[in-house]
């Protein structure tokens, strides 16, 4: 972002007399303002989607009255929260109590700065991006502990303690899995992580050259094979990278306090956990940060495993997928009334389309390139990045409304006795493979 | 099927000859009355005897007939499928009865309820507190001579 | 770690708490997450319904019994009606008997659906609750069709029932059964055999048969401990002996690690009981005898005497102990409330478990506070 402001500084004449630092600070503030609003809106929309997903799963309608199909419900909710009385318990530690939601929010908010949202675009490009996100992501726990302690409520304290134990524990398998992926990517810069993937299956700048086992079989034996999504890191060393993906996804659920690991705010046990005593705007900060955090974790997984802003299919595949999907949907439509079956038919069709695209050997991936408009790449990249991350977020919602909650000891057992050893073994295996195929 | 009322009373009589104050057979559901002093022993016998086997204390109720306070035990045998109604009597003032908590655990709360609503004290009960009413409530509402209070802690009730 | 002493804290769970199923208050002593002692404090809804019963006539008391176990109120209506009928020395007409069984079993299904749904909620699964609600809504619609009320029916009266049923009701009930039967599998897929759910409930809060009997547990809670006792089978009333149905019992299920008398079994017995209730409903629908549905004396004035009747309601044995002195009002009207007696085991099995387990145990006992406090 600094470059962009520098560029403006040089271009705009009326800034000439000022030292650079002033427009830089102002620019940063403007950017921060944009991001914070974006997160607020994004989280709001997330709550709407969550409610709609939940309603769909639970055979309900969900929000319906505010705006068409209740699409403005989140605005109404936000307004309600804004106007609610801001209560502070009498015996609370006032300063800590008031500060806690901002620390929690700042923790998840700061993470957004380093996310590679589109080709050559992230709010701030850091060469230690992933380390930065892990560090700031963990600072959320500080705010949660503060909230729990300052509320002077036993339920809040319970929730905060559980949360601290949970998040700190799950940092371990998360860290180990990210470490394993860093062995492959060879860089901490989240931009380079994606930028070095070539869609023909090689990684430039990184250590690995060519597709490893067993995908190299296709790429070397068939000239008309296009790697597309198979060049993503998740397909690098098949079983191990899959396992890594699953481990980190489970950890993401745990670190964002989502079902089945929503133990810190377990409604039926702890009323509301660490934010029991909060109301109004302060409560909404916790709320926002939960959704912001969900997206941050999904974005990390997208970057490390799912190729970030890279398009998954070549152009042939992208065009064939919806076409085949609609054809199959139409075929099935007359025969079944169950929407689930229709959806399955559509997905099958789309899958066939993608497969045909892979076989076609089309080496064009970006519509922007095809049309010759380079700036379109930005929008296309943004679209894919958000689609993938959002897919993971919706999966989180789906899980939340389907399964029950773990117990504290079971959660810890899962972390220390299952995920951590598995992550270690995984790290070891990926290390060996990387050494072999380097 | 299990034993009839007569057989059960006969067995109790042979075990405790002077325990039975009276029996009522010419009613819908026959019952017998026992002396409060040996209530505990009778209950123990009813539960432990292999043929009687009253392992299930279904209900313990307090009754106020304006002269005396009664406690009625409805006992059932889950294995033998027979039942018996056992009554015992105590005076209104300083009403006291032995607990049967050590025989059937369910008596714990049921006796607390009777204590709460009738004011009968159960000797040997480990935790005889009010259960349904607030701890500082005055009087025992199911007694026939109970006067509904005007207020509770300054809150008017009428 | 040995040698390190931690401080116990005293936590007040309720009366306003999401999972105390009403206004139950639990005072729990915890050592970290471990509950070392739990004391239930009840009475927040106390209205002294028994005192009210002594001051109103027999049929005036029926609406009050609705408000005890408001989730399965039909059973309470039936209990008091049977007791007074016995005092009067009469019996309801055959048509009324069959319809009574029909509505009681429908109500049992509705009640167990709530138990199923809220138990899911207690262990953190939200969706089954709404599925249960959807089906329960249909049953409540049926009841609404029957008597205009959805929860507090006042439907079963002394000497019969208040309204006759018609063909439309029978058709709708059949429709409901057709819809409901496949849903059981859905519940099992969604919750019963879910791995996390099983881990949360199996081997938790085990009640041995001896202990269950000693604490006077009844209903699904008793049967989940493997004790085969159901008033409908052992002391039949309303012609239950004519119907074919099984009594589901708790058992060891080694495949998933559940043992007799644990939370999972208490939950699963209810699911199975719903299937059995549907069986009974089907049989009642097959032959509803024609004739009178209500036949009671103009003035209900039983002779002096006393009677204790019990029926098997959704939560266990509801007993009514009525003493009459020959007037229009009873001298004593006592209710044996199953929830009240079932809850008394909580201090015993709620010891030395985790906070989350305590919630699961409380949910598996399935209490209704209206009945506990009366």
Coordinates of C-alpha atoms in Angstrom, one line a residue, chain A residues 119-325:
Chain A
X119 CA -3.4 -10.4 -7.8
X120 CA -1.0 -7.7 -6.7
X121 CA -3.4 -6.5 -4.1
X122 CA -3.5 -6.7 -0.4
X123 CA -4.0 -3.8 2.0
X124 CA -0.4 -4.2 3.2
X125 CA 2.0 -6.6 1.6
X126 CA 4.2 -8.0 4.3
X127 CA 7.1 -10.3 3.7
X128 CA 6.3 -12.2 6.9
X129 CA 2.6 -12.2 6.2
X130 CA 1.7 -15.5 7.5
X131 CA 3.7 -15.1 10.7
X132 CA 2.0 -11.7 11.2
X133 CA -1.5 -13.2 10.9
X134 CA -0.8 -16.0 13.3
X135 CA 0.6 -13.6 15.8
X136 CA -2.2 -11.1 15.6
X137 CA -4.8 -13.9 15.4
X138 CA -3.6 -15.2 18.7
X139 CA -4.0 -11.8 20.3
X140 CA -7.7 -12.3 20.3
X141 CA -7.3 -14.6 23.3
X142 CA -6.0 -11.6 25.3
X143 CA -9.2 -9.8 24.8
X144 CA -11.3 -12.8 25.6
X145 CA -9.5 -13.4 28.8
X146 CA -9.9 -9.7 29.7
X147 CA -13.6 -9.9 29.0
X148 CA -14.1 -13.0 31.1
X149 CA -12.1 -11.7 34.0
X150 CA -13.4 -8.1 34.0
X151 CA -17.1 -9.1 33.8
X152 CA -16.9 -10.5 37.4
X153 CA -19.3 -13.2 36.4
X154 CA -18.6 -16.8 36.9
X155 CA -20.0 -17.9 33.6
X156 CA -17.9 -15.3 31.8
X157 CA -14.8 -16.5 33.7
X158 CA -15.6 -20.1 32.8
X159 CA -15.9 -19.2 29.2
X160 CA -12.7 -17.2 29.1
X161 CA -10.7 -20.0 30.8
X162 CA -12.1 -22.6 28.4
X163 CA -11.4 -20.3 25.5
X164 CA -7.9 -19.6 26.6
X165 CA -7.1 -23.3 27.0
X166 CA -8.7 -24.1 23.7
X167 CA -7.2 -21.5 21.5
X168 CA -3.7 -21.9 22.9
X169 CA -3.9 -25.6 22.6
X170 CA -5.1 -25.5 19.0
X171 CA -2.3 -23.1 18.1
X172 CA 0.0 -26.1 18.2
X173 CA -1.4 -28.3 15.5
X174 CA -2.2 -25.1 13.5
X175 CA 1.4 -24.0 13.7
X176 CA 2.7 -27.4 12.8
X177 CA 0.5 -27.7 9.8
X178 CA 1.3 -24.2 8.6
X179 CA 5.0 -25.1 9.0
X180 CA 4.5 -28.2 6.8
X181 CA 2.9 -26.0 4.1
X182 CA 5.7 -23.5 4.4
X183 CA 8.2 -26.3 3.6
X184 CA 6.4 -26.5 0.2
X185 CA 5.9 -22.9 -0.4
X186 CA 9.2 -21.8 0.8
X187 CA 8.0 -18.3 1.6
X188 CA 6.3 -16.4 4.4
X189 CA 5.0 -13.8 2.0
X190 CA 1.4 -14.7 1.3
X191 CA 1.5 -13.0 -2.1
X192 CA 4.4 -15.0 -3.3
X193 CA 2.8 -18.1 -2.0
X194 CA 0.2 -17.8 -4.6
X195 CA 2.0 -15.8 -7.2
X196 CA 4.6 -18.5 -7.6
X197 CA 2.1 -21.1 -8.6
X198 CA 2.0 -21.6 -12.4
X199 CA -1.2 -23.0 -13.6
X200 CA 0.6 -25.6 -15.7
X201 CA 1.5 -27.4 -12.5
X202 CA 4.9 -26.0 -11.7
X203 CA 6.0 -23.6 -9.1
X204 CA 8.4 -20.9 -10.0
X205 CA 10.6 -19.4 -7.4
X206 CA 9.6 -22.1 -4.9
X207 CA 11.6 -25.2 -4.4
X208 CA 9.4 -27.8 -6.2
X209 CA 9.6 -28.1 -9.9
X210 CA 6.9 -30.0 -11.7
X211 CA 4.1 -31.9 -10.3
X212 CA 5.0 -34.5 -7.8
X213 CA 3.7 -38.0 -7.4
X214 CA 1.1 -39.1 -8.5
X215 CA 0.0 -36.2 -10.6
X216 CA 3.2 -36.0 -12.5
X217 CA 1.9 -39.2 -14.2
X218 CA -0.7 -37.2 -16.0
X219 CA 1.3 -34.1 -16.8
X220 CA 4.3 -36.0 -18.2
X221 CA 2.3 -38.7 -20.0
X222 CA -0.4 -36.6 -21.6
X223 CA 0.5 -33.4 -23.4
X224 CA -3.1 -32.2 -23.6
X225 CA -3.5 -32.3 -19.8
X226 CA -4.0 -28.9 -18.1
X227 CA -3.3 -28.8 -14.4
X228 CA -5.6 -26.0 -13.3
X229 CA -6.7 -26.6 -9.8
X230 CA -4.3 -29.5 -9.5
X231 CA -1.5 -27.1 -9.3
X232 CA -2.7 -25.9 -5.9
X233 CA -0.8 -26.8 -2.8
X234 CA -3.5 -29.1 -1.6
X235 CA -2.7 -31.5 -4.5
X236 CA 1.0 -31.3 -4.0
X237 CA 1.7 -34.5 -2.1
X238 CA -1.7 -36.1 -2.1
X239 CA -2.5 -37.9 1.1
X240 CA -0.4 -35.6 3.3
X241 CA -1.6 -32.3 2.0
X242 CA -5.2 -33.5 2.3
X243 CA -4.6 -34.5 5.9
X244 CA -2.9 -31.1 6.5
X245 CA -6.0 -29.4 5.1
X246 CA -8.4 -31.4 7.3
X247 CA -6.2 -30.7 10.4
X248 CA -6.0 -27.0 9.8
X249 CA -9.8 -26.8 9.0
X250 CA -10.6 -28.5 12.3
X251 CA -8.2 -26.2 14.1
X252 CA -9.9 -23.2 12.4
X253 CA -13.2 -24.3 13.8
X254 CA -11.7 -24.6 17.2
X255 CA -9.9 -21.3 17.1
X256 CA -12.9 -19.4 16.0
X257 CA -15.0 -21.1 18.7
X258 CA -17.4 -22.6 16.2
X259 CA -19.4 -25.8 16.6
X260 CA -18.4 -28.5 17.5
X261 CA -15.9 -26.5 19.5
X262 CA -18.0 -23.6 20.6
X263 CA -17.3 -24.6 24.2
X264 CA -16.3 -21.1 25.4
X265 CA -19.7 -19.8 24.6
X266 CA -21.7 -23.0 25.0
X267 CA -25.1 -21.6 25.3
X268 CA -26.7 -24.5 27.1
X269 CA -23.8 -24.7 29.7
X270 CA -22.3 -21.2 30.1
X271 CA -25.2 -19.0 29.1
X272 CA -23.0 -17.1 26.7
X273 CA -19.5 -17.6 27.9
X274 CA -17.1 -14.7 28.0
X275 CA -19.6 -12.2 26.5
X276 CA -22.4 -13.0 28.9
X277 CA -22.4 -9.6 30.4
X278 CA -22.0 -7.5 27.3
X279 CA -24.7 -5.7 25.5
X280 CA -25.2 -3.3 22.6
X281 CA -22.2 -2.2 20.6
X282 CA -19.7 -3.9 22.8
X283 CA -21.4 -7.2 22.2
X284 CA -21.5 -6.6 18.5
X285 CA -17.8 -6.2 18.5
X286 CA -17.4 -9.7 19.8
X287 CA -19.9 -10.8 17.2
X288 CA -18.2 -9.0 14.3
X289 CA -14.8 -10.4 15.3
X290 CA -16.2 -13.9 15.3
X291 CA -17.2 -13.6 11.7
X292 CA -14.1 -11.7 10.7
X293 CA -12.1 -14.4 12.3
X294 CA -13.9 -17.1 10.5
X295 CA -13.1 -15.4 7.2
X296 CA -9.5 -14.8 8.2
X297 CA -9.0 -18.5 8.9
X298 CA -10.8 -19.4 5.7
X299 CA -8.6 -17.0 3.8
X300 CA -5.4 -18.5 5.3
X301 CA -6.6 -22.0 4.3
X302 CA -7.5 -20.7 0.8
X303 CA -4.1 -19.1 0.4
X304 CA -2.1 -22.1 1.7
X305 CA -4.1 -24.9 0.1
X306 CA -6.6 -23.7 -2.4
X307 CA -4.5 -21.4 -4.6
X308 CA -5.8 -18.1 -3.3
X309 CA -7.1 -15.9 -6.1
X310 CA -6.1 -18.4 -8.9
X311 CA -9.0 -19.6 -11.0
X312 CA -9.6 -23.3 -10.5
X313 CA -10.6 -24.2 -14.1
X314 CA -9.4 -23.3 -17.5
X315 CA -11.8 -21.2 -19.6
X316 CA -13.2 -24.3 -21.4
X317 CA -14.0 -25.9 -18.0
X318 CA -15.5 -22.7 -16.6
X319 CA -17.9 -22.5 -19.5
X320 CA -18.7 -26.2 -19.7
X321 CA -19.3 -26.6 -16.0
X322 CA -22.5 -24.5 -15.7
X323 CA -23.7 -25.6 -19.1
X324 CA -23.4 -29.3 -18.2
X325 CA -24.8 -28.6 -14.8

